[in-house]
Coordinates of C-alpha atoms in Angstrom, one line a residue:
M1 CA 15.0 -16.9 -9.1
T2 CA 13.1 -16.2 -12.1
S3 CA 15.5 -16.1 -15.2
I4 CA 15.3 -15.3 -19.0
G5 CA 17.9 -16.5 -21.2
G6 CA 20.0 -17.6 -18.4
A7 CA 20.1 -14.2 -16.9
E8 CA 18.1 -13.0 -14.0
M9 CA 14.8 -11.0 -15.0
V10 CA 15.7 -8.6 -12.1
D11 CA 18.6 -8.8 -9.8
W12 CA 17.0 -8.2 -6.4
N13 CA 20.2 -8.2 -4.9
L14 CA 21.3 -4.8 -7.6
A15 CA 17.9 -3.8 -7.2
V16 CA 18.4 -3.3 -2.9
A17 CA 22.2 -2.0 -3.3
T18 CA 20.8 0.8 -5.9
A19 CA 17.7 1.5 -3.9
T20 CA 19.8 1.8 -0.6
R21 CA 22.9 4.3 -2.6
L22 CA 19.8 6.7 -4.1
V23 CA 17.2 7.1 -1.4
R24 CA 17.3 10.2 -0.2
P25 CA 18.7 10.8 3.1
G26 CA 16.4 11.3 6.2
P27 CA 16.1 14.2 8.2
E28 CA 18.6 15.7 10.5
I29 CA 18.4 14.0 14.2
S30 CA 20.7 13.0 17.2
R31 CA 20.9 9.2 18.1
E32 CA 19.3 9.9 21.1
E33 CA 16.3 11.5 19.2
A34 CA 16.1 8.3 17.1
R35 CA 16.0 6.4 19.9
A36 CA 13.2 8.2 21.5
V37 CA 11.2 8.2 18.3
V38 CA 11.6 4.5 17.8
A39 CA 10.7 3.6 21.4
E40 CA 7.2 6.2 20.7
L41 CA 6.3 4.8 18.0
R42 CA 6.6 1.1 19.4
R43 CA 4.6 2.5 22.2
H44 CA 1.9 4.2 20.1
A45 CA 1.5 0.9 17.9
R46 CA 0.6 -1.2 21.4
A47 CA -1.6 1.9 22.3
S48 CA -3.5 1.6 18.8
E49 CA -4.3 -1.7 19.1
D50 CA -7.0 -0.9 22.2
H51 CA -8.1 2.0 20.7
V52 CA -9.0 0.5 17.2
R53 CA -10.2 -2.7 18.6
S54 CA -12.4 -0.3 20.7
F55 CA -13.9 1.6 17.9
T56 CA -14.5 -0.7 15.4
R57 CA -16.0 -3.8 17.5
M58 CA -14.4 -5.8 14.5
I59 CA -12.6 -8.2 17.0
P60 CA -14.9 -10.0 19.8
E61 CA -14.0 -9.5 23.2
G62 CA -12.0 -12.7 24.5
V63 CA -10.7 -13.5 21.1
E64 CA -6.9 -13.1 20.5
P65 CA -6.1 -13.1 16.9
E66 CA -2.8 -14.3 16.1
D67 CA -0.2 -11.6 16.9
T68 CA 1.7 -9.9 14.1
P69 CA 5.3 -8.2 14.3
V70 CA 5.7 -4.9 14.5
L71 CA 9.1 -2.9 13.1
V72 CA 10.2 0.5 13.1
V73 CA 12.5 0.6 10.1
D74 CA 14.6 3.0 8.2
R75 CA 14.5 4.2 4.9
A76 CA 17.0 1.2 3.9
G77 CA 15.4 -1.4 6.0
W78 CA 11.9 -0.6 4.0
I79 CA 13.6 -1.1 0.6
R80 CA 15.1 -4.8 1.9
A81 CA 11.9 -5.7 3.4
N82 CA 9.8 -4.6 0.2
A83 CA 12.2 -6.2 -2.2
D84 CA 11.7 -9.8 -0.5
G85 CA 7.7 -9.0 -0.9
F86 CA 7.9 -7.8 -4.8
R87 CA 10.0 -10.9 -5.0
E88 CA 7.3 -13.3 -4.0
L89 CA 4.6 -11.1 -5.5
L90 CA 6.2 -10.9 -8.9
R91 CA 7.3 -14.3 -9.0
P92 CA 4.1 -15.7 -11.1
L93 CA 4.4 -13.0 -13.9
L94 CA 8.1 -13.1 -14.2
G95 CA 7.1 -16.7 -14.9
K96 CA 4.9 -16.2 -17.7
L97 CA 7.4 -13.7 -19.0
R98 CA 9.7 -16.4 -19.2
E99 CA 7.1 -18.9 -21.0
R100 CA 7.1 -16.3 -23.7
R101 CA 10.2 -15.5 -24.3
G102 CA 11.0 -18.5 -26.6
S103 CA 8.7 -16.8 -28.7
S104 CA 8.6 -13.7 -28.1
P105 CA 11.6 -11.1 -29.6
G106 CA 11.0 -9.1 -26.7
G107 CA 12.1 -12.2 -24.8
V108 CA 15.5 -12.4 -26.3
V109 CA 16.2 -8.8 -25.8
L110 CA 15.4 -9.0 -22.1
G111 CA 17.9 -12.1 -22.0
A112 CA 20.7 -10.1 -23.4
V113 CA 20.0 -7.3 -21.6
G114 CA 19.8 -9.5 -18.2
G115 CA 18.6 -8.9 -14.6
K116 CA 21.5 -5.8 -14.1
V117 CA 19.9 -3.2 -15.7
T118 CA 16.2 -4.1 -14.8
G119 CA 17.6 -4.4 -11.2
V120 CA 19.0 -1.1 -11.2
E121 CA 15.5 0.1 -12.4
V122 CA 13.5 -1.5 -9.5
G123 CA 16.1 -0.3 -7.4
M124 CA 15.3 3.3 -8.7
L125 CA 11.8 2.8 -8.1
L126 CA 12.0 1.2 -4.6
S127 CA 14.1 4.6 -3.8
F128 CA 11.6 6.9 -5.1
L129 CA 9.2 4.7 -2.6
A130 CA 11.1 4.7 0.4
S131 CA 10.8 8.4 1.6
R132 CA 7.2 8.5 1.1
V133 CA 5.9 5.5 3.1
L134 CA 5.1 6.2 6.7
G135 CA 3.9 2.9 7.7
Q136 CA 2.3 -0.2 6.0
Y137 CA 0.9 -3.3 7.2
E138 CA 2.7 -6.2 4.9
T139 CA -0.1 -8.9 4.0
F140 CA 2.2 -11.2 2.3
A141 CA 6.0 -10.5 4.1
P142 CA 8.3 -13.7 3.3
A143 CA 9.6 -14.3 6.8
G144 CA 13.4 -13.6 7.6
R145 CA 15.6 -13.5 10.5
E146 CA 16.4 -9.4 9.8
F147 CA 12.5 -8.7 9.5
P148 CA 10.2 -11.5 11.5
A149 CA 6.5 -12.1 10.2
A150 CA 3.8 -13.7 12.0
A151 CA 2.8 -17.5 10.3
D152 CA 0.5 -16.1 8.0
G153 CA 3.2 -13.6 6.5
G154 CA 1.9 -10.3 8.2
R155 CA 3.9 -7.3 9.8
L156 CA 3.2 -4.0 10.5
L157 CA 6.2 -1.3 9.6
L158 CA 6.6 1.8 10.5
V159 CA 9.2 3.9 8.8
A160 CA 10.5 6.1 11.4
P161 CA 12.6 9.0 9.3
N162 CA 9.4 9.5 6.7
I163 CA 7.3 9.8 9.7
V164 CA 9.5 13.1 11.2
H165 CA 10.0 14.4 8.2
V166 CA 6.1 14.7 7.5
E167 CA 5.7 16.1 11.2
R168 CA 8.2 18.7 10.8
E169 CA 7.1 19.7 7.2
L170 CA 3.6 19.9 8.5
A171 CA 4.8 21.9 11.6
V172 CA 1.9 19.7 13.6
D173 CA 2.5 18.0 17.3
P174 CA 4.8 15.2 17.0
H175 CA 3.4 13.2 19.3
D176 CA -0.1 13.4 18.3
F177 CA 1.2 12.9 14.7
R178 CA 3.0 9.8 15.5
L179 CA 0.2 8.4 17.4
W180 CA -2.2 9.7 14.4
V181 CA -0.1 7.4 11.7
A182 CA -0.5 4.4 14.2
L183 CA -3.6 4.2 14.4
H184 CA -3.9 4.3 10.7
E185 CA -1.5 1.1 10.2
E186 CA -2.9 -0.8 13.3
T187 CA -6.5 -0.4 11.6
H188 CA -5.1 -2.7 8.6
R189 CA -3.5 -4.7 11.1
T190 CA -7.1 -5.2 12.3
Q191 CA -8.4 -6.0 9.2
F192 CA -6.4 -8.8 8.4
T193 CA -6.2 -10.4 11.9
G194 CA -9.8 -10.1 12.7
V195 CA -10.9 -11.1 9.3
P196 CA -9.4 -15.0 8.6
W197 CA -10.7 -15.2 5.4
L198 CA -9.6 -11.6 4.2
R199 CA -5.6 -12.6 3.4
D200 CA -6.5 -15.4 0.9
H201 CA -9.5 -13.8 -0.8
L202 CA -6.8 -10.8 -1.4
Q203 CA -4.0 -13.0 -2.4
G204 CA -6.3 -15.2 -4.8
E205 CA -7.3 -12.4 -6.6
I206 CA -3.7 -10.7 -7.0
Q207 CA -2.7 -14.1 -8.1
A208 CA -5.5 -14.8 -10.8
F209 CA -4.8 -11.1 -12.0
L210 CA -1.1 -11.7 -12.4
E211 CA -1.7 -15.6 -13.8
E212 CA -4.2 -13.9 -16.8
T213 CA -1.4 -11.2 -17.6
D214 CA -0.3 -11.5 -21.2
V215 CA 1.9 -9.0 -22.0
D216 CA 5.0 -8.8 -24.2
P217 CA 8.4 -8.7 -22.3
M218 CA 9.5 -6.0 -24.2
T219 CA 6.0 -3.6 -23.1
F220 CA 7.2 -4.6 -19.4
L221 CA 10.7 -3.6 -19.6
E222 CA 9.9 -0.3 -21.4
R223 CA 7.3 0.3 -19.0
L224 CA 9.6 -0.3 -16.1
R225 CA 12.3 2.0 -17.8
E226 CA 9.9 4.5 -18.6
A227 CA 9.3 5.0 -14.6
A228 CA 12.6 4.8 -14.1
Q229 CA 14.1 7.8 -16.5
S230 CA 11.5 10.0 -15.4
L231 CA 13.3 9.2 -11.9
A232 CA 16.4 10.2 -13.6
G233 CA 15.5 13.0 -15.6
G234 CA 15.8 10.5 -18.9
R235 CA 12.3 12.1 -20.6
P236 CA 13.2 15.1 -22.6
E237 CA 10.5 18.1 -21.6
G238 CA 7.5 17.7 -23.2
E239 CA 7.9 14.3 -25.0
T240 CA 5.1 11.6 -24.8
G241 CA 4.8 8.2 -25.8
E242 CA 2.0 5.6 -26.6
N243 CA 2.2 4.6 -22.6
E244 CA 1.2 8.1 -21.6
G245 CA -1.1 8.3 -18.8
H246 CA -0.8 4.7 -17.7
S247 CA 0.5 3.2 -14.5
L248 CA 3.0 0.4 -14.3
V249 CA -0.4 -1.8 -12.9
E250 CA -2.1 -1.0 -16.3
L251 CA -1.1 -4.1 -18.2
V252 CA -4.6 -5.2 -18.3
Q253 CA -5.1 -7.3 -21.5
T254 CA -8.0 -9.4 -20.9
P255 CA -11.6 -8.7 -20.3
T256 CA -10.9 -11.2 -16.7
Q257 CA -8.2 -9.2 -15.9
R258 CA -10.4 -5.7 -15.7
E259 CA -13.2 -7.5 -13.7
I260 CA -10.1 -8.5 -11.1
L261 CA -9.3 -5.1 -11.2
G262 CA -12.6 -3.7 -10.7
R263 CA -13.1 -6.0 -7.3
L264 CA -9.2 -5.3 -6.1
T265 CA -9.9 -1.8 -6.5
A266 CA -12.8 -1.6 -4.5
V267 CA -11.4 -4.2 -1.6
M268 CA -8.3 -1.4 -1.6
S269 CA -10.7 1.3 -1.2
L270 CA -12.5 -0.1 1.7
L271 CA -9.4 -1.4 3.6
E272 CA -7.8 1.9 2.9
G273 CA -10.8 4.4 3.2
H274 CA -11.8 2.7 6.6
A275 CA -8.4 2.7 7.8
D276 CA -9.0 6.6 7.5
Y277 CA -12.0 6.6 9.0
V278 CA -10.7 5.2 11.7
M279 CA -7.7 7.0 12.7
D280 CA -10.2 10.4 12.5
G281 CA -12.8 8.7 14.6
V282 CA -10.5 7.6 17.3
G283 CA -8.4 10.8 17.2
P284 CA -10.5 13.5 19.1
E285 CA -10.1 11.4 22.3
V286 CA -6.6 10.5 22.0
V287 CA -5.2 13.0 19.6
S288 CA -6.0 16.5 20.7
S289 CA -4.9 18.0 17.2
V290 CA -6.2 15.8 14.8
A291 CA -8.4 18.2 12.8
E292 CA -5.5 20.5 12.5
I293 CA -3.3 17.1 11.2
R294 CA -6.2 16.0 8.9
E295 CA -6.4 19.4 7.2
K296 CA -2.6 19.5 6.8
F297 CA -2.2 16.0 5.5
Q298 CA -5.0 16.3 3.1
Q299 CA -3.6 19.5 1.5
R300 CA 0.1 17.6 1.5
R301 CA -1.6 14.8 -0.4
A302 CA -3.3 16.8 -2.7
R303 CA -0.2 19.1 -3.5
G304 CA 2.4 16.4 -3.8
A305 CA 6.0 17.3 -4.3
G306 CA 6.0 19.2 -7.5
R307 CA 5.8 18.2 -11.1
L308 CA 8.1 15.4 -11.3
D309 CA 6.8 13.8 -8.4
Q310 CA 3.1 14.4 -9.5
A311 CA 4.1 12.7 -13.1
L312 CA 5.6 9.6 -11.4
R313 CA 2.8 9.3 -8.5
K314 CA 0.3 8.9 -11.7
L315 CA 3.1 6.5 -13.5
L316 CA 3.5 4.3 -10.6
G317 CA -0.7 4.2 -9.7
L318 CA 0.1 6.0 -6.7
D319 CA -2.9 9.2 -7.8
A320 CA -5.4 5.7 -8.0
K321 CA -4.5 4.7 -4.3
L322 CA -5.1 8.8 -3.4
R323 CA -8.8 8.4 -4.4
Q324 CA -8.9 5.3 -2.5
Y325 CA -8.7 6.7 0.6
R326 CA -10.6 9.5 -0.7
D327 CA -13.8 7.3 -2.2
G328 CA -13.3 4.5 0.7
E329 CA -13.8 7.0 3.3
R330 CA -16.8 8.4 2.2
F331 CA -18.1 4.8 1.9
V332 CA -17.2 4.0 5.2
R333 CA -18.7 7.4 6.6
A334 CA -22.1 6.9 4.8
V335 CA -22.7 3.7 5.9
V336 CA -21.7 4.0 9.6
D337 CA -24.0 7.1 9.7
E338 CA -27.1 5.3 7.7
V339 CA -26.7 1.6 10.0
G340 CA -24.2 2.1 12.2
M341 CA -20.5 0.5 13.4
D342 CA -22.3 -3.3 13.8
G343 CA -24.1 -2.4 10.5
F344 CA -21.4 -1.6 8.8
N345 CA -19.0 -4.4 10.0
R346 CA -21.1 -7.3 8.0
V347 CA -18.9 -5.9 5.2
W348 CA -16.7 -8.6 6.8
T349 CA -18.8 -11.4 6.8
S350 CA -17.6 -12.7 3.4
P351 CA -16.1 -12.2 -0.1
N352 CA -19.8 -11.6 -1.0
T353 CA -20.5 -8.8 1.6
L354 CA -17.2 -6.6 0.3
P355 CA -18.5 -3.9 -2.3
T356 CA -18.2 -3.6 -5.7
K357 CA -16.5 -0.8 -7.5
A358 CA -19.8 1.0 -8.4
E359 CA -21.1 0.6 -4.8
I360 CA -17.7 2.4 -3.3
S361 CA -19.2 5.3 -5.5
K362 CA -22.9 4.6 -4.1
P363 CA -22.9 3.4 -0.5
E364 CA -26.8 2.9 -0.5
D365 CA -26.6 0.4 -3.5
W366 CA -24.5 -1.9 -0.9
I367 CA -26.9 -1.0 2.1
A368 CA -29.7 -2.1 -0.1
R369 CA -28.1 -5.3 -1.3
V370 CA -26.4 -6.5 2.2
H371 CA -29.3 -5.1 4.5
R372 CA -32.1 -5.1 3.6
K373 CA -32.2 -8.1 1.2
A374 CA -31.0 -9.8 4.6
D375 CA -33.4 -8.1 6.9
S376 CA -36.5 -9.0 4.4

């Protein structure tokens, strides 16, 4: 565990305990109904694998990539699984902060504050996110007894109470909605199991970004506290600060980091947009109410849950993720319309064939670079 001044930078056990205590309760559901939801989500996850492979044609027939676990969890389970992932992902950044503490007044303050306060604040953020995530493919998940992972670190999580909550809120067919969500998450699993170099490429970019971080420890702590205070209503109405409008990931200090962040944004837009495109493309054959689900879900995404929710989405960078869904889906649709699915799949050839951030907005430029030059 990374420590500063003998105290943990983040007390992860406290973060998990805080998040579990603060997370909002899920929808009311009987034990029998809960068992039925879990069983159905597992069935849909298995069925989605064949649907996604057939539609995307990313994995050749006869090729069986390494299987990854599919775990149906509650909100507390999502918190525990993601705390482990965050700890691994942030280890280089926390190590960087530790190196700076000797010459930085902020480091002394962090040492005095210790990991207890920071653990509470991380827990508040986890509690906020835990009630909003429907599912996720964890690419860099550390394996454990409670949450197994594949040898390469992959596992798929479906958050049952959140899925039930949204299907009720939207008043859509629950069986169709559960399959629709499973199709999206299965697409992410197919992306990483079907493209062997993708995980290492993405991990390399993230680690390079974190290693380049040159942020004052006090700035890091203040940004974290700003998010937590927003959750608790700690910021007075109308009060703004110098970090207003920035997300927690916007700690970019160097031109190198800006370049890396641009590449990461492009990759994430591709992955999220591709998953949205696939879930809607497969949908008409297996999800009869897909058009209704998509319309209502898009309205929910854009609307948010209110003023506080919108502010937190911006602070945590979730508004950028919404743009990734939209812009990435437009890119995929435009490319497939022009060169077909097999032509689009050239995107998975190597890191050099991934779209740039500019090409996500101008898919014709990607087609010209990858197709016309290669075919000329």
